[in-house]
Coordinates of C-alpha atoms and ligand atoms in Angstrom, one line a residue:
X1 CA -59.4 -177.3 -37.4
X2 CA -57.3 -180.1 -38.9
X3 CA -58.6 -182.1 -41.8
X4 CA -61.2 -184.9 -41.1
X5 CA -60.1 -188.4 -40.1
X6 CA -58.6 -190.2 -43.0
X7 CA -57.1 -193.6 -42.0
X8 CA -55.2 -195.4 -44.8
X9 CA -56.9 -198.2 -46.6
X10 CA -55.2 -201.4 -45.4
X11 CA -55.8 -204.9 -46.4
X12 CA -56.5 -206.6 -43.1
X13 CA -55.0 -210.1 -43.2
X14 CA -54.1 -210.4 -39.6
X15 CA -55.8 -212.3 -36.8
X16 CA -58.5 -209.6 -36.7
X17 CA -60.1 -207.2 -37.3
X18 CA -60.9 -208.5 -40.8
X19 CA -61.9 -206.5 -43.8
X20 CA -65.4 -205.1 -43.4
X21 CA -68.0 -205.4 -46.2
X22 CA -69.0 -202.0 -47.6
X23 CA -72.6 -202.6 -46.8
X24 CA -71.7 -203.1 -43.1
X25 CA -69.9 -199.8 -43.2
X26 CA -73.0 -198.3 -44.8
X27 CA -75.1 -199.7 -41.9
X28 CA -72.8 -198.0 -39.4
X29 CA -73.6 -194.7 -41.0
X30 CA -77.4 -195.0 -40.8
X31 CA -79.3 -192.6 -38.5
X32 CA -79.0 -193.4 -34.8
X33 CA -82.3 -194.4 -33.2
X34 CA -83.0 -194.2 -29.5
X35 CA -82.2 -197.6 -28.0
X36 CA -85.7 -198.1 -26.6
X37 CA -87.4 -196.9 -29.8
X38 CA -89.7 -199.8 -31.0
X39 CA -88.0 -199.6 -34.4
X40 CA -84.6 -200.3 -32.7
X41 CA -86.1 -202.9 -30.5
X42 CA -87.3 -204.8 -33.6
X43 CA -83.7 -204.6 -34.9
X44 CA -82.4 -206.0 -31.6
X45 CA -84.8 -208.9 -32.0
X46 CA -83.9 -209.6 -35.6
X47 CA -80.2 -209.5 -34.6
X48 CA -80.8 -212.2 -31.9
X49 CA -82.8 -214.3 -34.4
X50 CA -80.0 -214.1 -36.9
X51 CA -77.4 -214.9 -34.2
X52 CA -79.4 -218.0 -33.4
X53 CA -79.2 -219.1 -37.0
X54 CA -75.5 -218.5 -37.2
X55 CA -74.8 -220.2 -33.8
X56 CA -77.1 -223.1 -35.0
X57 CA -79.1 -222.9 -31.8
X58 CA -82.7 -222.4 -30.6
X59 CA -81.5 -220.9 -27.3
X60 CA -83.9 -218.0 -26.4
X61 CA -81.1 -216.3 -24.5
X62 CA -78.9 -215.2 -27.4
X63 CA -77.7 -211.6 -27.9
X64 CA -74.6 -209.5 -28.4
X65 CA -72.8 -208.4 -25.3
X66 CA -71.6 -204.8 -25.5
X67 CA -67.9 -205.1 -25.7
X68 CA -65.3 -207.1 -27.6
X69 CA -64.8 -210.9 -27.5
X70 CA -63.1 -210.6 -24.2
X71 CA -66.4 -209.2 -22.7
X72 CA -68.1 -212.4 -24.0
X73 CA -65.4 -214.5 -22.3
X74 CA -65.7 -212.7 -19.1
X75 CA -69.5 -212.7 -19.1
X76 CA -69.4 -216.5 -19.6
X77 CA -67.1 -217.2 -16.7
X78 CA -68.5 -214.8 -14.2
X79 CA -72.1 -215.7 -14.8
X80 CA -71.7 -219.4 -14.8
X81 CA -69.2 -219.7 -12.0
X82 CA -69.7 -218.8 -8.3
X83 CA -66.8 -218.7 -5.9
X84 CA -65.7 -222.3 -5.0
X85 CA -67.2 -223.8 -8.1
X86 CA -64.9 -226.0 -10.1
X87 CA -64.1 -225.9 -13.8
X88 CA -61.9 -227.8 -16.2
X89 CA -60.3 -225.7 -18.9
X90 CA -58.5 -226.8 -22.0
X91 CA -55.4 -224.7 -22.6
X92 CA -53.4 -224.9 -25.9
X93 CA -52.6 -221.2 -26.4
X94 CA -53.1 -217.7 -25.2
X95 CA -56.9 -217.6 -25.2
X96 CA -57.4 -220.8 -23.2
X97 CA -55.0 -219.4 -20.7
X98 CA -57.1 -216.2 -20.5
X99 CA -60.2 -218.2 -19.8
X100 CA -58.4 -219.9 -16.9
X101 CA -57.4 -216.5 -15.6
X102 CA -60.9 -215.1 -15.9
X103 CA -62.3 -218.3 -14.2
X104 CA -59.8 -217.9 -11.3
X105 CA -60.7 -214.3 -10.8
X106 CA -64.3 -215.4 -10.5
X107 CA -63.2 -217.5 -7.5
X108 CA -63.5 -220.9 -9.3
X109 CA -61.2 -223.8 -8.7
X110 CA -59.5 -224.3 -12.0
X111 CA -58.2 -227.6 -13.4
X112 CA -56.1 -227.2 -16.5
X113 CA -55.9 -229.8 -19.3
X114 CA -53.0 -228.6 -21.4
X115 CA -51.9 -229.5 -24.9
X116 CA -48.8 -228.3 -26.7
X117 CA -49.2 -225.1 -28.7
X118 CA -50.3 -225.8 -32.3
X119 CA -52.1 -229.0 -31.2
X120 CA -55.7 -229.5 -30.4
X121 CA -57.2 -230.1 -26.9
X122 CA -57.7 -233.9 -26.4
X123 CA -61.3 -234.6 -25.6
X124 CA -60.4 -237.8 -23.8
X125 CA -58.1 -235.8 -21.5
X126 CA -61.0 -233.4 -20.7
X127 CA -63.1 -236.5 -20.0
X128 CA -60.7 -238.0 -17.6
X129 CA -60.2 -234.6 -15.8
X130 CA -64.0 -234.4 -15.5
X131 CA -64.2 -237.9 -13.9
X132 CA -61.6 -236.9 -11.4
X133 CA -62.9 -233.4 -10.3
X134 CA -66.6 -233.5 -11.2
X135 CA -66.7 -229.9 -12.2
X136 CA -69.7 -227.5 -12.8
X137 CA -68.3 -226.6 -16.2
X138 CA -65.8 -227.4 -18.9
X139 CA -64.4 -224.7 -21.2
X140 CA -62.2 -224.7 -24.3
X141 CA -61.4 -222.5 -27.3
X142 CA -62.7 -223.8 -30.6
X143 CA -60.3 -222.0 -32.8
X144 CA -57.0 -220.9 -31.0
X145 CA -56.1 -217.7 -32.7
X146 CA -52.7 -217.7 -31.1
X147 CA -51.6 -220.9 -32.9
X148 CA -54.1 -221.6 -35.8
X149 CA -55.2 -224.9 -34.3
X150 CA -58.8 -226.0 -33.9
X151 CA -60.0 -228.4 -31.2
X152 CA -62.7 -231.0 -31.9
X153 CA -65.6 -229.5 -29.9
X154 CA -67.9 -232.0 -31.5
X155 CA -66.3 -234.8 -29.7
X156 CA -66.0 -233.1 -26.3
X157 CA -69.5 -233.6 -25.0
X158 CA -69.3 -237.4 -25.6
X159 CA -66.1 -237.6 -23.5
X160 CA -67.2 -235.3 -20.6
X161 CA -70.7 -236.8 -20.3
X162 CA -74.0 -234.9 -19.9
X163 CA -73.4 -233.2 -16.5
X164 CA -70.9 -230.3 -16.8
X165 CA -71.9 -227.1 -18.6
X166 CA -69.8 -226.8 -21.7
X167 CA -68.5 -223.3 -22.5
X168 CA -66.9 -222.6 -25.9
X169 CA -64.9 -219.7 -27.2
X170 CA -66.0 -219.3 -30.8
X171 CA -64.4 -215.9 -31.4
X172 CA -62.4 -217.0 -34.4
X173 CA -64.6 -219.9 -35.4
X174 CA -68.1 -218.5 -35.8
X175 CA -69.1 -218.2 -39.4
X176 CA -65.7 -219.5 -40.5
X177 CA -65.7 -223.2 -39.8
X178 CA -68.5 -225.6 -38.7
X179 CA -70.0 -224.8 -35.3
X180 CA -73.2 -226.4 -34.1
X181 CA -74.2 -225.1 -30.6
X182 CA -77.2 -227.4 -30.1
X183 CA -76.0 -230.5 -31.9
X184 CA -72.7 -230.5 -30.1
X185 CA -74.3 -229.9 -26.7
X186 CA -72.7 -226.5 -26.0
X187 CA -74.2 -224.6 -23.1
X188 CA -72.5 -221.2 -23.4
X189 CA -70.9 -220.0 -26.6
X190 CA -69.4 -216.6 -27.1
X191 CA -67.8 -214.9 -30.0
X192 CA -66.6 -211.6 -31.4
X193 CA -67.7 -209.5 -34.4
X194 CA -64.3 -208.7 -36.0
X195 CA -63.2 -212.1 -37.3
X196 CA -65.3 -214.3 -39.7
X197 CA -68.4 -212.1 -39.3
X198 CA -66.5 -209.2 -40.8
X199 CA -68.0 -206.6 -38.6
X200 CA -65.8 -204.1 -36.8
X201 CA -64.8 -205.0 -33.2
X202 CA -67.2 -204.0 -30.5
X203 CA -69.8 -206.7 -29.8
X204 CA -69.6 -210.2 -28.4
X205 CA -72.4 -212.4 -29.6
X206 CA -73.3 -215.0 -26.9
X207 CA -75.8 -217.7 -26.4
X208 CA -76.8 -219.6 -23.3
X209 CA -78.7 -223.0 -23.3
X210 CA -81.8 -223.2 -21.1
X211 CA -79.9 -225.1 -18.5
X212 CA -77.0 -222.6 -18.5
X213 CA -79.6 -219.8 -18.0
X214 CA -81.1 -221.8 -15.2
X215 CA -77.7 -222.2 -13.5
X216 CA -77.4 -218.5 -13.6
X217 CA -80.9 -218.0 -12.2
X218 CA -80.0 -220.4 -9.4
X219 CA -76.9 -218.5 -8.2
X220 CA -76.8 -217.8 -4.5
X221 CA -74.2 -215.1 -4.9
X222 CA -74.5 -212.0 -7.1
X223 CA -72.4 -211.8 -10.3
X224 CA -69.3 -209.7 -9.4
X225 CA -69.7 -207.4 -12.4
X226 CA -72.8 -205.2 -12.6
X227 CA -72.3 -204.5 -16.3
X228 CA -72.0 -208.1 -17.4
X229 CA -74.7 -209.6 -15.1
X230 CA -76.8 -211.7 -17.5
X231 CA -79.8 -211.8 -15.1
X232 CA -80.1 -208.0 -15.7
X233 CA -78.9 -208.0 -19.3
X234 CA -81.6 -210.5 -20.3
X235 CA -84.3 -208.2 -19.2
X236 CA -83.0 -205.7 -21.7
X237 CA -82.6 -208.1 -24.6
X238 CA -85.7 -210.2 -24.0
X239 CA -89.3 -209.1 -23.9
X240 CA -90.5 -209.8 -20.3
X241 CA -93.8 -209.3 -18.5
X242 CA -93.1 -205.6 -17.9
X243 CA -91.6 -205.1 -21.4
X244 CA -87.9 -204.4 -21.5
X245 CA -85.9 -202.9 -18.7
X246 CA -83.2 -200.4 -19.5
X247 CA -79.8 -201.6 -18.4
X248 CA -77.3 -199.7 -20.4
X249 CA -77.5 -197.9 -23.7
X250 CA -77.0 -200.4 -26.5
X251 CA -74.2 -199.5 -29.0
X252 CA -76.9 -198.7 -31.6
X253 CA -74.6 -198.4 -34.6
X254 CA -72.7 -201.5 -33.8
X255 CA -76.0 -203.4 -33.6
X256 CA -76.9 -202.1 -37.0
X257 CA -73.5 -203.3 -38.3
X258 CA -73.9 -206.8 -36.8
X259 CA -77.5 -207.0 -38.1
X260 CA -76.1 -206.3 -41.6
X261 CA -73.1 -208.6 -41.2
X262 CA -75.3 -211.5 -40.1
X263 CA -77.7 -210.8 -43.0
X264 CA -74.7 -211.2 -45.4
X265 CA -73.6 -214.5 -43.7
X266 CA -77.1 -215.9 -44.0
X267 CA -77.5 -214.7 -47.6
X268 CA -74.3 -216.5 -48.5
X269 CA -75.3 -219.6 -46.5
X270 CA -73.3 -220.9 -43.6
X271 CA -72.1 -224.1 -45.3
X272 CA -71.0 -222.1 -48.4
X273 CA -69.2 -219.7 -46.2
X274 CA -67.4 -222.5 -44.3
X275 CA -66.4 -224.0 -47.7
X276 CA -65.1 -220.7 -49.0
X277 CA -62.9 -220.3 -45.9
X278 CA -61.6 -223.9 -46.3
X279 CA -60.8 -223.5 -50.0
X280 CA -59.0 -220.1 -49.6
X281 CA -57.2 -221.1 -46.4
X282 CA -55.8 -224.3 -48.0
X283 CA -54.7 -222.3 -51.1
X284 CA -52.8 -219.9 -48.9
X285 CA -51.2 -222.7 -46.8
X286 CA -50.0 -224.4 -50.0
X287 CA -48.6 -221.1 -51.4
X288 CA -46.8 -220.3 -48.1
X289 CA -45.3 -223.8 -47.9
X290 CA -44.0 -223.4 -51.5
X291 CA -42.3 -220.2 -50.4
X292 CA -40.5 -222.0 -47.6
X293 CA -42.7 -221.2 -44.6
X294 CA -43.5 -224.0 -42.2
X295 CA -47.1 -224.4 -41.0
X296 CA -47.1 -224.1 -37.3
X297 CA -50.3 -225.9 -36.4
X298 CA -50.3 -229.7 -36.6
X299 CA -51.7 -231.3 -39.7
X300 CA -55.3 -232.3 -39.2
X301 CA -56.2 -229.4 -36.9
X302 CA -55.3 -226.4 -39.0
X303 CA -57.7 -223.6 -39.2
X304 CA -58.4 -222.4 -42.7
X305 CA -59.3 -218.9 -41.6
X306 CA -56.1 -218.3 -39.5
X307 CA -52.8 -219.7 -40.8
X308 CA -49.8 -219.6 -38.5
X309 CA -46.4 -220.1 -40.0
X310 CA -42.8 -220.2 -38.7
X311 CA -40.4 -218.1 -40.7
X312 CA -37.9 -219.6 -43.1
X313 CA -34.2 -218.5 -43.1
X314 CA -33.8 -215.0 -44.6
X315 CA -37.3 -213.9 -43.6
X316 CA -37.3 -211.6 -40.6
X317 CA -40.2 -210.6 -38.4
X318 CA -39.5 -207.0 -39.3
X319 CA -40.8 -207.7 -42.8
X320 CA -44.3 -207.3 -41.4
X321 CA -43.6 -203.6 -41.0
X322 CA -42.6 -203.4 -44.6
X323 CA -45.7 -205.3 -45.7
X324 CA -47.8 -202.7 -43.8
X325 CA -45.9 -199.6 -45.0
X326 CA -45.0 -200.5 -48.5
X327 CA -47.9 -202.8 -49.5
X328 CA -50.7 -201.7 -47.1
X329 CA -51.1 -205.3 -45.9
X330 CA -51.5 -206.1 -42.3
X331 CA -50.6 -209.5 -40.9
X332 CA -50.1 -210.6 -37.3
X333 CA -47.0 -211.6 -35.4
X334 CA -46.7 -214.4 -33.0
X335 CA -48.2 -214.3 -29.5
X336 CA -46.7 -215.8 -26.3
X337 CA -44.4 -218.7 -27.3
X338 CA -44.6 -217.6 -30.9
X339 CA -43.5 -214.0 -30.5
X340 CA -40.9 -213.0 -33.1
X341 CA -40.9 -216.5 -34.6
X342 CA -44.4 -216.9 -36.0
X343 CA -46.7 -215.0 -38.4
X344 CA -50.5 -215.3 -38.2
X345 CA -52.4 -214.6 -41.3
X346 CA -56.2 -214.3 -41.4
X347 CA -58.4 -214.9 -44.4
X348 CA -61.6 -214.2 -42.6
X349 CA -65.1 -213.3 -43.7
X350 CA -65.1 -210.6 -46.4
X351 CA -61.3 -211.0 -46.6
X352 CA -61.4 -214.7 -47.4
X353 CA -60.7 -214.4 -51.1
X354 CA -58.1 -216.0 -53.3
X355 CA -57.2 -212.6 -54.7
X356 CA -56.1 -211.5 -51.2
X357 CA -54.0 -214.6 -50.7
X358 CA -52.3 -214.0 -54.0
X359 CA -51.7 -210.3 -53.2
X360 CA -50.1 -211.3 -49.9
X361 CA -47.9 -214.0 -51.4
X362 CA -46.7 -211.8 -54.3
X363 CA -45.9 -209.0 -51.8
X364 CA -43.9 -211.4 -49.6
X365 CA -42.1 -212.6 -52.7
X366 CA -41.2 -209.1 -53.7
X367 CA -39.8 -208.3 -50.3
X368 CA -37.7 -211.4 -49.9
X369 CA -36.3 -211.6 -53.5
Ligands
PLP401 N1 -60.8 -215.5 -27.8 C1 -60.1 -215.7 -29.0 C2 -60.0 -217.1 -29.5 C3 -59.6 -214.6 -29.7 O1 -59.0 -214.8 -30.9 C4 -59.8 -213.3 -29.2 C5 -59.2 -212.2 -29.9 O2 -58.4 -212.3 -30.8 C6 -60.4 -213.2 -28.0 C7 -60.9 -214.3 -27.3 C8 -60.6 -211.8 -27.4 O3 -61.4 -211.0 -28.2 P1 -61.2 -209.4 -28.2 O4 -59.8 -209.1 -28.6 O5 -62.3 -209.1 -29.3 O6 -61.6 -208.9 -26.9

């Protein structure tokens, strides 16, 4: 037999996955329980409780979907939308466009409200689209990882009025910048584990407001996906009259990891964590600007946890390979319109440290001098 698995120790400063706290790695190595063992069920319940705290919601229907952030996106769209329903979707980058694709595949009539890449979605534009098509739902990405721009979700509910369900992608925002599911009137909010939660990729935390849960219960057509059908998943994640019903085998070790990752978030305190991301992100953005990089996202909507920059003269996209090979630092390249021209640098969760920003900047300096 060959020697055991031995991946190199990289500093993960790309758009995700982010560095994982050692205590989360320890949690992954704990003995695997049966997924219906009462001890494990207690861990599931605690995980949902902690998710409620981090999402800032009281929604009973809150749990991690088995699968990465895209599974959360897909679950949101296919459970809320029935064929023929209409939805307004804000698109200002790759992930908004993916939501539109997923909604279209669910048979919905999709109205796009677009904004240039690097700019936020305009809540007023969403409001006027809502007044013209009267949709069942409105969806947008809070933190567009493809561009580094955040959209003002807090202002969206006021503009769209009380009627449509509001669906928000918080894959890159959860635990990195302010997100208030209940206060902002969000009905469905999904995320991923591998960004500001600093847990490996593999689960998609999700929460449904009571009226979103009711809309799902009122469906007249079955959800197209068996695996992601929330009406069945909820019987597994929530204690019902007949106890819990087996749906699929929970990824036990990943639930341990999320449990521990959420514990660390709550121990630090959400506000303190948001402030840490802000401080470190602004520091990096200043340092990169001093090096001649241009910040890609528009001022006023820049994410601290994901910085996107266009490359100055003399800096080639191939340098990313040298950062990885010579300095063990991963950063991300551009997506879509930004491919080859943009770098995306994440300072997320456990990785959001000034020392990491300094190590990156010094490494870039060494490569370009
Ligand atoms: N939405 C956003 C904003 C993302 O950044 C990502 C991944 O980077 C996704 C959705 C998809 O998540 P995943 O790659 O975990 O499936």
